[in-house]
mmCIF file of C-alpha atoms in Angstrom:
data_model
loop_
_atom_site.group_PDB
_atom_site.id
_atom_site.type_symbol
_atom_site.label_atom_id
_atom_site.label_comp_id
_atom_site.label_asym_id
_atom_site.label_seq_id
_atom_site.Cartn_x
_atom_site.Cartn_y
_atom_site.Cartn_z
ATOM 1 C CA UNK S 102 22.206 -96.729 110.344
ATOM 2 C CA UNK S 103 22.452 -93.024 111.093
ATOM 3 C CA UNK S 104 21.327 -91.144 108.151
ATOM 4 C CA UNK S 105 21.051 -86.936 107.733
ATOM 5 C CA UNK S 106 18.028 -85.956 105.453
ATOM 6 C CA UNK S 107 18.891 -82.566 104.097
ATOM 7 C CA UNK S 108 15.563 -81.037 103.433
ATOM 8 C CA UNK S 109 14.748 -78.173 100.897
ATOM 9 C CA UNK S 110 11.924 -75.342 101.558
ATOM 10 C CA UNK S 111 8.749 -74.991 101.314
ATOM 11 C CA UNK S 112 5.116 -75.851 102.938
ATOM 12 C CA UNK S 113 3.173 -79.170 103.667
ATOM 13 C CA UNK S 114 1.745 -78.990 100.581
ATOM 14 C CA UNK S 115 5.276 -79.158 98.727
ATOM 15 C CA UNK S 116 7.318 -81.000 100.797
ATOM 16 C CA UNK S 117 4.849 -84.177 101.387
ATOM 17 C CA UNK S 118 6.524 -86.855 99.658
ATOM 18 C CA UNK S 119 10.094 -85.840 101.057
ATOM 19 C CA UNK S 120 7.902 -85.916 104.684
ATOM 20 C CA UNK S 121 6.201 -88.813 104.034
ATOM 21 C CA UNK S 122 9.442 -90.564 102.819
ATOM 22 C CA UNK S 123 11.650 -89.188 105.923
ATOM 23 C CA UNK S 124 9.084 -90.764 108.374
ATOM 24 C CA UNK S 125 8.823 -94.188 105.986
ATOM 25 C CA UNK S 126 12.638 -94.913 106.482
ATOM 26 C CA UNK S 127 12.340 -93.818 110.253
ATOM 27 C CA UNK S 128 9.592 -96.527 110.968
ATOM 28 C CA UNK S 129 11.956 -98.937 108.990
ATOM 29 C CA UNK S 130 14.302 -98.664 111.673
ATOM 30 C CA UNK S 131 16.539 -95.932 110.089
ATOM 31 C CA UNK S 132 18.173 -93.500 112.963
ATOM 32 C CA UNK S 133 17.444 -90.254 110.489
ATOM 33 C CA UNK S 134 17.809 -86.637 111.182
ATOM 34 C CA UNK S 135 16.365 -84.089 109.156
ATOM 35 C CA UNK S 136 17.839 -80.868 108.908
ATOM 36 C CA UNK S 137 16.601 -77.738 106.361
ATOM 37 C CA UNK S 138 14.094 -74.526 106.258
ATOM 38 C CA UNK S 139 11.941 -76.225 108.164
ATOM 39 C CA UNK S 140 8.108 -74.505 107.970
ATOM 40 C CA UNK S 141 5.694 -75.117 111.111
ATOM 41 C CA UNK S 142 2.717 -77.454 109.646
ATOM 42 C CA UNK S 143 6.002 -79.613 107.732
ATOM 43 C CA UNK S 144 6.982 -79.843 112.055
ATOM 44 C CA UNK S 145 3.460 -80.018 113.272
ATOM 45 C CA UNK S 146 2.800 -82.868 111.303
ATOM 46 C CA UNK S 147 5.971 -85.027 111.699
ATOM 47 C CA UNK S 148 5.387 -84.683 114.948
ATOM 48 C CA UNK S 149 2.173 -85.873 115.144
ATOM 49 C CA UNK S 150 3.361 -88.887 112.991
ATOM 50 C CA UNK S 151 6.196 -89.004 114.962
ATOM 51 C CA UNK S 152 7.083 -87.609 118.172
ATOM 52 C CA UNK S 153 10.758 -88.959 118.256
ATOM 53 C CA UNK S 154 11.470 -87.152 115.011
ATOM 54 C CA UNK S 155 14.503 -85.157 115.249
ATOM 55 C CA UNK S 156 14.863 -81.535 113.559
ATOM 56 C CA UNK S 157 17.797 -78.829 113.069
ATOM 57 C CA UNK S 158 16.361 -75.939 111.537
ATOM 58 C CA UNK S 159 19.831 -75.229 109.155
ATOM 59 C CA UNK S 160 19.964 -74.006 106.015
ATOM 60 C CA UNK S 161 22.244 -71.101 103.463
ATOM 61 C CA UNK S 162 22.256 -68.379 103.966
ATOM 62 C CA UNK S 163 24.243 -67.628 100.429
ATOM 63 C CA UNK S 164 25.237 -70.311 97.618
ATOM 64 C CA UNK S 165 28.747 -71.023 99.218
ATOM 65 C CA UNK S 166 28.204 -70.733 103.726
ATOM 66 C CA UNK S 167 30.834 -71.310 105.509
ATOM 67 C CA UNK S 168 29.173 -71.339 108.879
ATOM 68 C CA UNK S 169 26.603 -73.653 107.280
ATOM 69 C CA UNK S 170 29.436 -75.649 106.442
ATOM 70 C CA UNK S 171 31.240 -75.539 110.276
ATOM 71 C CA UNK S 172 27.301 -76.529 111.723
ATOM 72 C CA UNK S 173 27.161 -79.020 108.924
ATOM 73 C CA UNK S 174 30.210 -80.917 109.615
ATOM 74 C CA UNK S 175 29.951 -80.366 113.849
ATOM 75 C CA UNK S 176 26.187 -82.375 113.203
ATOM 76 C CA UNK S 177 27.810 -84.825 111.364
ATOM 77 C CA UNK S 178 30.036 -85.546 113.830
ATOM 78 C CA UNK S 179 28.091 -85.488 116.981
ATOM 79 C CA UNK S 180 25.490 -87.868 115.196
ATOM 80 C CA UNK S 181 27.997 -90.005 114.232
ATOM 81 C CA UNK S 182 26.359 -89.776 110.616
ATOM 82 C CA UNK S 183 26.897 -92.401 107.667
ATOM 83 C CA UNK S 184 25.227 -91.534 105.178
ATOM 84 C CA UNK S 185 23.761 -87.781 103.750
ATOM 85 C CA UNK S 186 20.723 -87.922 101.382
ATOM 86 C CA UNK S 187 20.489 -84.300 100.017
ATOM 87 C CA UNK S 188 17.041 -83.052 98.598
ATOM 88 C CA UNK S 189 18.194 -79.906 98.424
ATOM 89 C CA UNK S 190 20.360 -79.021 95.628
ATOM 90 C CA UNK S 191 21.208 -75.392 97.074
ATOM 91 C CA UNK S 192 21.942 -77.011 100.398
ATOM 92 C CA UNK S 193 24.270 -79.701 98.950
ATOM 93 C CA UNK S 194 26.836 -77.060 97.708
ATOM 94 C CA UNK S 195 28.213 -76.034 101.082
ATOM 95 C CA UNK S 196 27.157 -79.749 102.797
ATOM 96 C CA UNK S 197 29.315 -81.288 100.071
ATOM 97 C CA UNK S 198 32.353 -79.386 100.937
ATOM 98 C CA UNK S 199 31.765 -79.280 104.802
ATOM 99 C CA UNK S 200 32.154 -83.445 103.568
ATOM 100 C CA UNK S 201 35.453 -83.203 103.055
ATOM 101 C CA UNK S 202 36.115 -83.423 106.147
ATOM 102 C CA UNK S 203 34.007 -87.015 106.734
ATOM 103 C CA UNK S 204 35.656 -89.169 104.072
ATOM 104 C CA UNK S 205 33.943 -92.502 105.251
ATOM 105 C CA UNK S 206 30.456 -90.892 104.921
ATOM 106 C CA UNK S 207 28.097 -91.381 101.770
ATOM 107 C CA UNK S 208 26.169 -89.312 100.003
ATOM 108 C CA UNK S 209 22.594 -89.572 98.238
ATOM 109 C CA UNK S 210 21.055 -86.534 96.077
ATOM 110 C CA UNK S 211 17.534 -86.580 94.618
ATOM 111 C CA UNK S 212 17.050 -85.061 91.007
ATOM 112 C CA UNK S 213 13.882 -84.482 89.162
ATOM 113 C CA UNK S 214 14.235 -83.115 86.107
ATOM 114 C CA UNK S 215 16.736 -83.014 83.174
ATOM 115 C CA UNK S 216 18.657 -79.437 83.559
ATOM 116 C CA UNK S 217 21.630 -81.260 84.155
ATOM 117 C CA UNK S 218 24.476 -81.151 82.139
ATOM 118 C CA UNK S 219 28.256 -82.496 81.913
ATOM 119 C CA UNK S 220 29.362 -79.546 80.623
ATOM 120 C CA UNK S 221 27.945 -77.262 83.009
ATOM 121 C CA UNK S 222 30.958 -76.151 85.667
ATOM 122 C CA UNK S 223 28.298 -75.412 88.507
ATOM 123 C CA UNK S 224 26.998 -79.220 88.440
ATOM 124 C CA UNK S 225 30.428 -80.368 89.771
ATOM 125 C CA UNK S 226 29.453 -78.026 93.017
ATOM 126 C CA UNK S 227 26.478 -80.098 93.274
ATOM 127 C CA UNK S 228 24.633 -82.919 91.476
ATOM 128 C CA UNK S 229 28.009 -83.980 89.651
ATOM 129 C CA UNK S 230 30.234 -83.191 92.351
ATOM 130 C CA UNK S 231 33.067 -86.192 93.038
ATOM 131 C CA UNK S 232 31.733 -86.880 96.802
ATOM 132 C CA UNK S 233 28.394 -87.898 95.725
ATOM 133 C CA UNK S 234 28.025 -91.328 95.699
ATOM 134 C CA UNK S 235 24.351 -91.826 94.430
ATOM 135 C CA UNK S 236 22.398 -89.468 92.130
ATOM 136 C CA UNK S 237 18.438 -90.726 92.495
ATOM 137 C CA UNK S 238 15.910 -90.056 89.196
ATOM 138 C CA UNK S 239 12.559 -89.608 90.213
ATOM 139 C CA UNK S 240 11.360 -91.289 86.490
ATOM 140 C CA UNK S 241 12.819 -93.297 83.937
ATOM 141 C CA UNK S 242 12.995 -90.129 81.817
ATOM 142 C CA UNK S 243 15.908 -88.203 84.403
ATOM 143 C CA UNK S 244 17.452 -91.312 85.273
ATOM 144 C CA UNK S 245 18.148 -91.601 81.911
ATOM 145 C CA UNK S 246 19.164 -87.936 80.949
ATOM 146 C CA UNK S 247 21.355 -88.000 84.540
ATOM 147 C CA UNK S 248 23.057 -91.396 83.603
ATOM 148 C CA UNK S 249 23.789 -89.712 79.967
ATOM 149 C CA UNK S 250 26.028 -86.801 81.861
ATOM 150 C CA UNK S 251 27.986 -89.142 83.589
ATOM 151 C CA UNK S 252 31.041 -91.580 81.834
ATOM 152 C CA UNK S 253 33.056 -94.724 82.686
ATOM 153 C CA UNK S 254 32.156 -96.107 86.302
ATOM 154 C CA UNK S 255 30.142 -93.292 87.373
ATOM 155 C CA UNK S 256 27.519 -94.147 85.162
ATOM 156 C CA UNK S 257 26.748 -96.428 87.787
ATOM 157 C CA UNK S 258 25.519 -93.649 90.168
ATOM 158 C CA UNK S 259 22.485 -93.051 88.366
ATOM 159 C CA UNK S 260 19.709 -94.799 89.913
ATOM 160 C CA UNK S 261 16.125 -94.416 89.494
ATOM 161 C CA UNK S 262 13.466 -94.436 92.470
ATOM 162 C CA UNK S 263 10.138 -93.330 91.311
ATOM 163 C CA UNK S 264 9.022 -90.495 93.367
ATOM 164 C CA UNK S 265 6.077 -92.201 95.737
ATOM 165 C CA UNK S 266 2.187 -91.035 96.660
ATOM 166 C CA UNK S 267 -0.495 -92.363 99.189
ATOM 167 C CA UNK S 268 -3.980 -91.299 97.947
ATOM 168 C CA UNK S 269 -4.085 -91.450 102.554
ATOM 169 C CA UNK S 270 -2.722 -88.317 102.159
ATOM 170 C CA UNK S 271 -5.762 -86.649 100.907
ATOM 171 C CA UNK S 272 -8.314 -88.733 102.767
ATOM 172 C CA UNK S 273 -9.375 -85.373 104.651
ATOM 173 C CA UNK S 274 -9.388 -83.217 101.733
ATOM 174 C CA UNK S 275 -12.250 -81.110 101.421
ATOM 175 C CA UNK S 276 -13.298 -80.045 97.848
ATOM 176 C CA UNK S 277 -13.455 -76.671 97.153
ATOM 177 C CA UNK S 278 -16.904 -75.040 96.121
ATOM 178 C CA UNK S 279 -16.098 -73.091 92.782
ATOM 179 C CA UNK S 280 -19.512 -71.624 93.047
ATOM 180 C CA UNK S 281 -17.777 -69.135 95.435
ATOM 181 C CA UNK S 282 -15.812 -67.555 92.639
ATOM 182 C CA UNK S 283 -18.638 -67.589 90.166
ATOM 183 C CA UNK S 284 -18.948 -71.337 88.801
ATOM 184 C CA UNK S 285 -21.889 -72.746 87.989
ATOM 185 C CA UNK S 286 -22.664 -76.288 90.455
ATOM 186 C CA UNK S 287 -23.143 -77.870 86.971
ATOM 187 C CA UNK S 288 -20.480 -76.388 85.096
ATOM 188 C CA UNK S 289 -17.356 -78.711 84.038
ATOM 189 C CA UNK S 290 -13.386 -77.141 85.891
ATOM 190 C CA UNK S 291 -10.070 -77.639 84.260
ATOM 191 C CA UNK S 292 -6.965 -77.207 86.574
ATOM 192 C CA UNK S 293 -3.730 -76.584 85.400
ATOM 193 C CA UNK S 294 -0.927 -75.830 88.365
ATOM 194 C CA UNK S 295 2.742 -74.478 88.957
ATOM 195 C CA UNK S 296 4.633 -71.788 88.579
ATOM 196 C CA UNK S 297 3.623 -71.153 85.306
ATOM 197 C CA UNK S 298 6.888 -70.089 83.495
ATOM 198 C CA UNK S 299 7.437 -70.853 79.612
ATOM 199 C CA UNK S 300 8.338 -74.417 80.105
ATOM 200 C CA UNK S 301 4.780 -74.764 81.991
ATOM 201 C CA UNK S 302 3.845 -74.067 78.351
ATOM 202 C CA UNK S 303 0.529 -72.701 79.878
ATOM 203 C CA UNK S 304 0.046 -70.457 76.681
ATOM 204 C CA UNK S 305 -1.256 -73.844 75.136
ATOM 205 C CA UNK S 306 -3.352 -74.641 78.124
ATOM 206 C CA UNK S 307 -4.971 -70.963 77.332
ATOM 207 C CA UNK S 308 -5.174 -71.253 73.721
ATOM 208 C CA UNK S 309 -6.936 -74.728 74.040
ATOM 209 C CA UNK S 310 -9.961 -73.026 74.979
ATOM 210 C CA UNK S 311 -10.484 -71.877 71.054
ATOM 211 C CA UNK S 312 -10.825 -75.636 69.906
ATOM 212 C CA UNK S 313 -13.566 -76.988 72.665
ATOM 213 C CA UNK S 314 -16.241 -78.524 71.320
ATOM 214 C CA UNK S 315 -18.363 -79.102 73.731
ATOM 215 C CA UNK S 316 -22.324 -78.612 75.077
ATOM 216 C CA UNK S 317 -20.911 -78.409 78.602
ATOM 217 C CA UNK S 318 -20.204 -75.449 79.892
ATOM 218 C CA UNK S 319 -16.230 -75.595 80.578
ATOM 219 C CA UNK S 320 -14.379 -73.287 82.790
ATOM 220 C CA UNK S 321 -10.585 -72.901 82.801
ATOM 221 C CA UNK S 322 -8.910 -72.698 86.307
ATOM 222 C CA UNK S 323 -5.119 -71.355 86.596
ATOM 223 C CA UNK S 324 -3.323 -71.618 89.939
ATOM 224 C CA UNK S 325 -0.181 -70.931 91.159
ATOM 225 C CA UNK S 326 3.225 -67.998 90.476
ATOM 226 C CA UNK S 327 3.525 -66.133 87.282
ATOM 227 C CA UNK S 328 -0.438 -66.412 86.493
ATOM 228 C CA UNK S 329 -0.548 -62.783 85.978
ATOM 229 C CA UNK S 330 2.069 -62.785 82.863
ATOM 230 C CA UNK S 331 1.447 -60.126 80.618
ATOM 231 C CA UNK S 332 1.376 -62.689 77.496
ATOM 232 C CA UNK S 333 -1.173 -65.162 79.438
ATOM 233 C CA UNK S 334 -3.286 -61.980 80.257
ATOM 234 C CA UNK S 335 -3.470 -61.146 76.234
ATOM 235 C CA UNK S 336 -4.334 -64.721 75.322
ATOM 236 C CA UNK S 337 -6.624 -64.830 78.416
ATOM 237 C CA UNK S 338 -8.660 -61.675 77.270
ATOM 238 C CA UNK S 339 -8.447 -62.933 73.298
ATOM 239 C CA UNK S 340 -9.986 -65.985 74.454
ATOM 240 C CA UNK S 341 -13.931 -67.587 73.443
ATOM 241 C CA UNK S 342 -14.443 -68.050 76.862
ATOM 242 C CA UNK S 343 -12.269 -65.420 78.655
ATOM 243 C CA UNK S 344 -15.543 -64.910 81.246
ATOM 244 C CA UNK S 345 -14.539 -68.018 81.693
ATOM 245 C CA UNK S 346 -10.725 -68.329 82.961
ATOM 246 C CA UNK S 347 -10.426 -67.730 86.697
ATOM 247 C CA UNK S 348 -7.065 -66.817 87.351
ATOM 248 C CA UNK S 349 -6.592 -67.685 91.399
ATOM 249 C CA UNK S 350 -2.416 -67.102 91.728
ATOM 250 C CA UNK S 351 -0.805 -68.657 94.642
ATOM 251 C CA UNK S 352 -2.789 -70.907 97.347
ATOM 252 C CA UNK S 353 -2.007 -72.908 99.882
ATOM 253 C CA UNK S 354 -5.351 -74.968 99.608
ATOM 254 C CA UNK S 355 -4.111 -77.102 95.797
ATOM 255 C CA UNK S 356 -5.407 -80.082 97.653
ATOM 256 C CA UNK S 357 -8.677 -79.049 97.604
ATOM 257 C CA UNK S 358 -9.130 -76.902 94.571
ATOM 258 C CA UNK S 359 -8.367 -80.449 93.237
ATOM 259 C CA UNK S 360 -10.357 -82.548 94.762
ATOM 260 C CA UNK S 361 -12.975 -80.275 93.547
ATOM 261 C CA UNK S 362 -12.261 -80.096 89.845
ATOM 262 C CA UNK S 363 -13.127 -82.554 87.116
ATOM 263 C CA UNK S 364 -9.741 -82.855 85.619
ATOM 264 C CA UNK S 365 -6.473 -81.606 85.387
ATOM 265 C CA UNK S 366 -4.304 -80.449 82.698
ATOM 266 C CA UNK S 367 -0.204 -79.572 82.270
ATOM 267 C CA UNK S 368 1.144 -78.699 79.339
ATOM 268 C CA UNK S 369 4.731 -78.542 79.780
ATOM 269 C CA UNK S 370 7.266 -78.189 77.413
ATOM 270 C CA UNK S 371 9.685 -80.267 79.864
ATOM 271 C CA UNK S 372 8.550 -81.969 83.135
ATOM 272 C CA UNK S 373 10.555 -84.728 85.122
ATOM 273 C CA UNK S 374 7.566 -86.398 86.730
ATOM 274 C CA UNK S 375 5.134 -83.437 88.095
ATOM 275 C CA UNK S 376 4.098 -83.324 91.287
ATOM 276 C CA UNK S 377 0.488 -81.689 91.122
ATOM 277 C CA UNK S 378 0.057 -84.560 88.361
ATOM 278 C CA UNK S 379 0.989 -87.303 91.030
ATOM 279 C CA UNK S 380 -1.481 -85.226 93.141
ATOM 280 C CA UNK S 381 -4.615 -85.128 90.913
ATOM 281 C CA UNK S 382 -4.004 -88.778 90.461
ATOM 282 C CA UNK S 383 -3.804 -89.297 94.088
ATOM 283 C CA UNK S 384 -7.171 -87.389 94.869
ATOM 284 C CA UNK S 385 -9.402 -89.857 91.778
ATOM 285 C CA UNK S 386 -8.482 -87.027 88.934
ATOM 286 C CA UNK S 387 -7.987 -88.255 85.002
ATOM 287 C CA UNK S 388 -4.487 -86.262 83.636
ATOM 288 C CA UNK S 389 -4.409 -84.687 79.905
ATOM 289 C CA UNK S 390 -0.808 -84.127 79.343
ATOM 290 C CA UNK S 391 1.798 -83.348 76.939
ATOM 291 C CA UNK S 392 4.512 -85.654 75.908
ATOM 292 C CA UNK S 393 7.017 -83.447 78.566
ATOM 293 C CA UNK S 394 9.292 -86.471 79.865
ATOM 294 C CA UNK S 395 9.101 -88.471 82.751
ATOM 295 C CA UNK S 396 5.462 -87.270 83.618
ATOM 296 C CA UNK S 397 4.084 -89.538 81.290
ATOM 297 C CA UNK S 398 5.154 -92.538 82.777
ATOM 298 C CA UNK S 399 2.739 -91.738 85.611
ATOM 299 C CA UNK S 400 -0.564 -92.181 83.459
ATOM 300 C CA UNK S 401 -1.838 -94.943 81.016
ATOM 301 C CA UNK S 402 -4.561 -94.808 78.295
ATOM 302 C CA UNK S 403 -6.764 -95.702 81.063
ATOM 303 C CA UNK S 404 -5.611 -92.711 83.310
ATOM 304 C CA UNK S 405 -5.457 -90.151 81.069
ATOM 305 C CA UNK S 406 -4.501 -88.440 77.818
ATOM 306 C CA UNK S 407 -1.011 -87.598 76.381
ATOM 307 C CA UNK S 408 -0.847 -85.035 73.832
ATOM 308 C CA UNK S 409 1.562 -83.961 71.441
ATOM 309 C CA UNK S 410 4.013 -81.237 72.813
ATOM 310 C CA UNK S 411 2.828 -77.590 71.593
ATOM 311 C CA UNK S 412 -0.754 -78.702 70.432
ATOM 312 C CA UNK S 413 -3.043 -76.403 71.800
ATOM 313 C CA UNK S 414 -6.089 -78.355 69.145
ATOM 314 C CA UNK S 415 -5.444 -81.727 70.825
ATOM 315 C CA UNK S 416 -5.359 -80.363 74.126
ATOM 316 C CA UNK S 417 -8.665 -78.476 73.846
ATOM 317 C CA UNK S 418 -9.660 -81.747 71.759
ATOM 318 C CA UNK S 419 -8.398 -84.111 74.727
ATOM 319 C CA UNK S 420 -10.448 -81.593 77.449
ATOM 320 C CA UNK S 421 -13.906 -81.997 74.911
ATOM 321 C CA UNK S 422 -13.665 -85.642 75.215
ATOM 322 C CA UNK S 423 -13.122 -86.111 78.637
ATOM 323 C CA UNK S 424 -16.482 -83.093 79.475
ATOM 324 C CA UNK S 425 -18.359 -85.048 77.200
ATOM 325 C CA UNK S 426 -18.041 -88.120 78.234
ATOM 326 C CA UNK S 427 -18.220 -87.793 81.952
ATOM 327 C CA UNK S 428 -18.151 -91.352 82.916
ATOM 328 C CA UNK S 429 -15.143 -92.117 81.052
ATOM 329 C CA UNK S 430 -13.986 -88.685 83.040
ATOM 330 C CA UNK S 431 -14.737 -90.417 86.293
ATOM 331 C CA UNK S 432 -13.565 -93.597 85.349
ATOM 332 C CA UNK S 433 -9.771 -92.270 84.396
ATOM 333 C CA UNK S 434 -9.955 -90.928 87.957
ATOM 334 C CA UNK S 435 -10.587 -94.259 89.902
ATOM 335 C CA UNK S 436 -7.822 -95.616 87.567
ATOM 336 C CA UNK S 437 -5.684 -92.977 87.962
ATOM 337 C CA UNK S 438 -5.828 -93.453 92.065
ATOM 338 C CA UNK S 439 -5.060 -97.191 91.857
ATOM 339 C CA UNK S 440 -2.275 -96.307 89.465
ATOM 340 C CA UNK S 441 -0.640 -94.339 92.434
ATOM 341 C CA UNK S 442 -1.965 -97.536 94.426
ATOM 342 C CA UNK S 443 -0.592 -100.223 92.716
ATOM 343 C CA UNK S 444 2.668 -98.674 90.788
ATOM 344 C CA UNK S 445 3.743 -95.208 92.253
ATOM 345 C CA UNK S 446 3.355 -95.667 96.072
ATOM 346 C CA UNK S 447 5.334 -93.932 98.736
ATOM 347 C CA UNK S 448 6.034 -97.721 100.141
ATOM 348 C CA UNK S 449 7.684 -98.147 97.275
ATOM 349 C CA UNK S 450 9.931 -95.441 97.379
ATOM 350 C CA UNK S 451 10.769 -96.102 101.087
ATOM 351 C CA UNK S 452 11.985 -99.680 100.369
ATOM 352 C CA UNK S 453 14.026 -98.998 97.368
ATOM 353 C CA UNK S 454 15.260 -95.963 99.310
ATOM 354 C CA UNK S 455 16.026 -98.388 102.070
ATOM 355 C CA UNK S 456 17.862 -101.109 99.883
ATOM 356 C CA UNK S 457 19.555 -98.028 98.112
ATOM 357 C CA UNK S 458 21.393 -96.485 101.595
ATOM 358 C CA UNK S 459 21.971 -100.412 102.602
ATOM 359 C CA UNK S 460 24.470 -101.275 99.203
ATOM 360 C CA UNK S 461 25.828 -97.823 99.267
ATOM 361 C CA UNK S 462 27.279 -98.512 103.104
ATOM 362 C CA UNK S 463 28.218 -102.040 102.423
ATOM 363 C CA UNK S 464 30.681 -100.730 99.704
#
């Protein structure tokens, strides 16, 4: 089985679970290429897992590239290729046309969140685009908005593989001291994570900080693009406990600013499944989210907290609880681990991915 994995952008940190699932269908046998943006620890460290791992660092230049599209279909070709699994959305518009040209070869593309729409023109360039033979949900939640934009027959290229962790992933994390930005050893840290646009909904993660009730000294931490928003700086400086919101922006060490936190919150207005959730729950953390999607499919009442979409009381309310009560805080982190364990692992993901790319080329 000669498969080409069409990776997107991005560091270690971001691309893991595409990584991790790459070199899980290459031990199963799978002859897989990857091709994409390719950044130097994502090579380092397939190589170290793998040093037979094939690479072609191709990519887009522009949303429609027609040399892409020439390298694309020469690869294809040379590899004798069956099957394309595209995790790159951008990638898949000129990789679906160069296609054309390789009738006999399928097509996979991953989807993780619920943007997609029938009546949009540009999805038929991509996600809803006639050569794709297999559109994968990461949660319950898209596969069930991506099987709603498709009609007749097609509805039956919807399928839904939950997007896999390994706690093994973290084993060599090392926690991050917040003393050396000011935090008291004893103090209880909140994480929240992304790029925090409006449908992060981190206004409510801000405003939360009005309705703690707590003896424990709580400190808010905020990581990641768009931190320094005018209208999260205002509700920042309004706040009780503005002294106490550390505003980091963009890192490249998540990992460990999460092992060393007490719990982490997102309070999206919309989230497919969440990847620094699946994270935190990988490293031992307890989750309070809001009721965004597919992300709450990752955590039970034993994991974590859901809370009610725009409810900045319950989330400050949720974030109380969970300081006071710090063995039930440290509990919903053990559970939340074997939850990744036992329900949301990357073997998973691998197998189902297998048994998915085995049907699709027996058709």
């Amino acid at each position: 089985m000669n498969v080409l994995f069409v990776l997107g952008g991005g560091n270690l940190n971001t691309q893991i679970a595409q990584v991790a699932l790459f070199l899980g269908l290459k031990e199963k046998g799978v002859n897989i290429h990857l091709i994409g943006p390719i950044a130097d620890d994502v090579r380092e460290f397939i190589t170290s897992q793998n040093k037979n791992a094939t690479f072609l660092n191709l990519h887009p230049k522009k949303k429609i590239d027609s040399e892409y599209q020439e390298a694309f279909s020469k690869f294809i070709s040379e590899k004798n290729i069956q099957l394309v699994h595209f995790i790159s959305g951008k990638a898949a518009r000129s990789g679906l046309i160069a296609l054309r040209k390789h009738p006999k070869v399928k097509s996979v593309i991953y989807f993780g969140s619920v943007s997609l729409h029938w009546y949009d023109p540009s999805s038929y360039l991509t996600y809803l685009h006639p050569k794709i033979d297999a559109i994968i949900g990461n949660s319950n939640f898209v596969y069930n908005h991506v099987k709603n934009q498709l009609f007749g027959k097609h509805k039956n290229k919807a399928v839904r593989i939950f997007k896999g962790y390994s706690s093994e992933w973290f084993a060599e994390v090392n926690p991050f001291d917040y003393t050396k930005i000011g935090i008291p050893k004893e103090a209880t840290v909140v994480c929240s994570i992304g790029n925090h646009r409006k449908v992060k909904g981190t206004k409510y993660f801000l405003e939360s900080s009005k309705y703690l009730k707590s003896d424990q000294e709580i400190h808010y931490v905020l990581i990641g693009e768009n931190t320094d928003a005018p209208h999260l700086d205002s509700i920042r400086n309004n706040s009780k406990i503005s002294n106490r919101i550390h505003v980091l922006g963009k890192r490249n060490d998540v990992p460990d600013l999460l092992a060393g936190c007490d719990m982490y919150v997102q309070t999206s207005l919309s989230e497919g499944f969440g990847r620094a959730i699946s994270e935190a729950m990988s490293i031992g953390k307890p989750v309070i989210m809001t009721n965004a999607g597919g992300c709450t499919e990752l955590i039970n009442e034993n994991s974590g907290i859901v809370v009610p979409l725009k409810d900045s009381k319950a989330i400050g309310e949720a974030i109380s609880k969970l300081a006071n009560e710090k063995e039930l805080c440290k509990q919903m982190g053990i559970n939340a681990k074997n939850r990744i364990l036992n329900i949301y692992s990357i073997k998973r993901t691998v197998n189902e991915t297998l048994d998915l790319y085995k049907k699709l080329l027996s058709e």
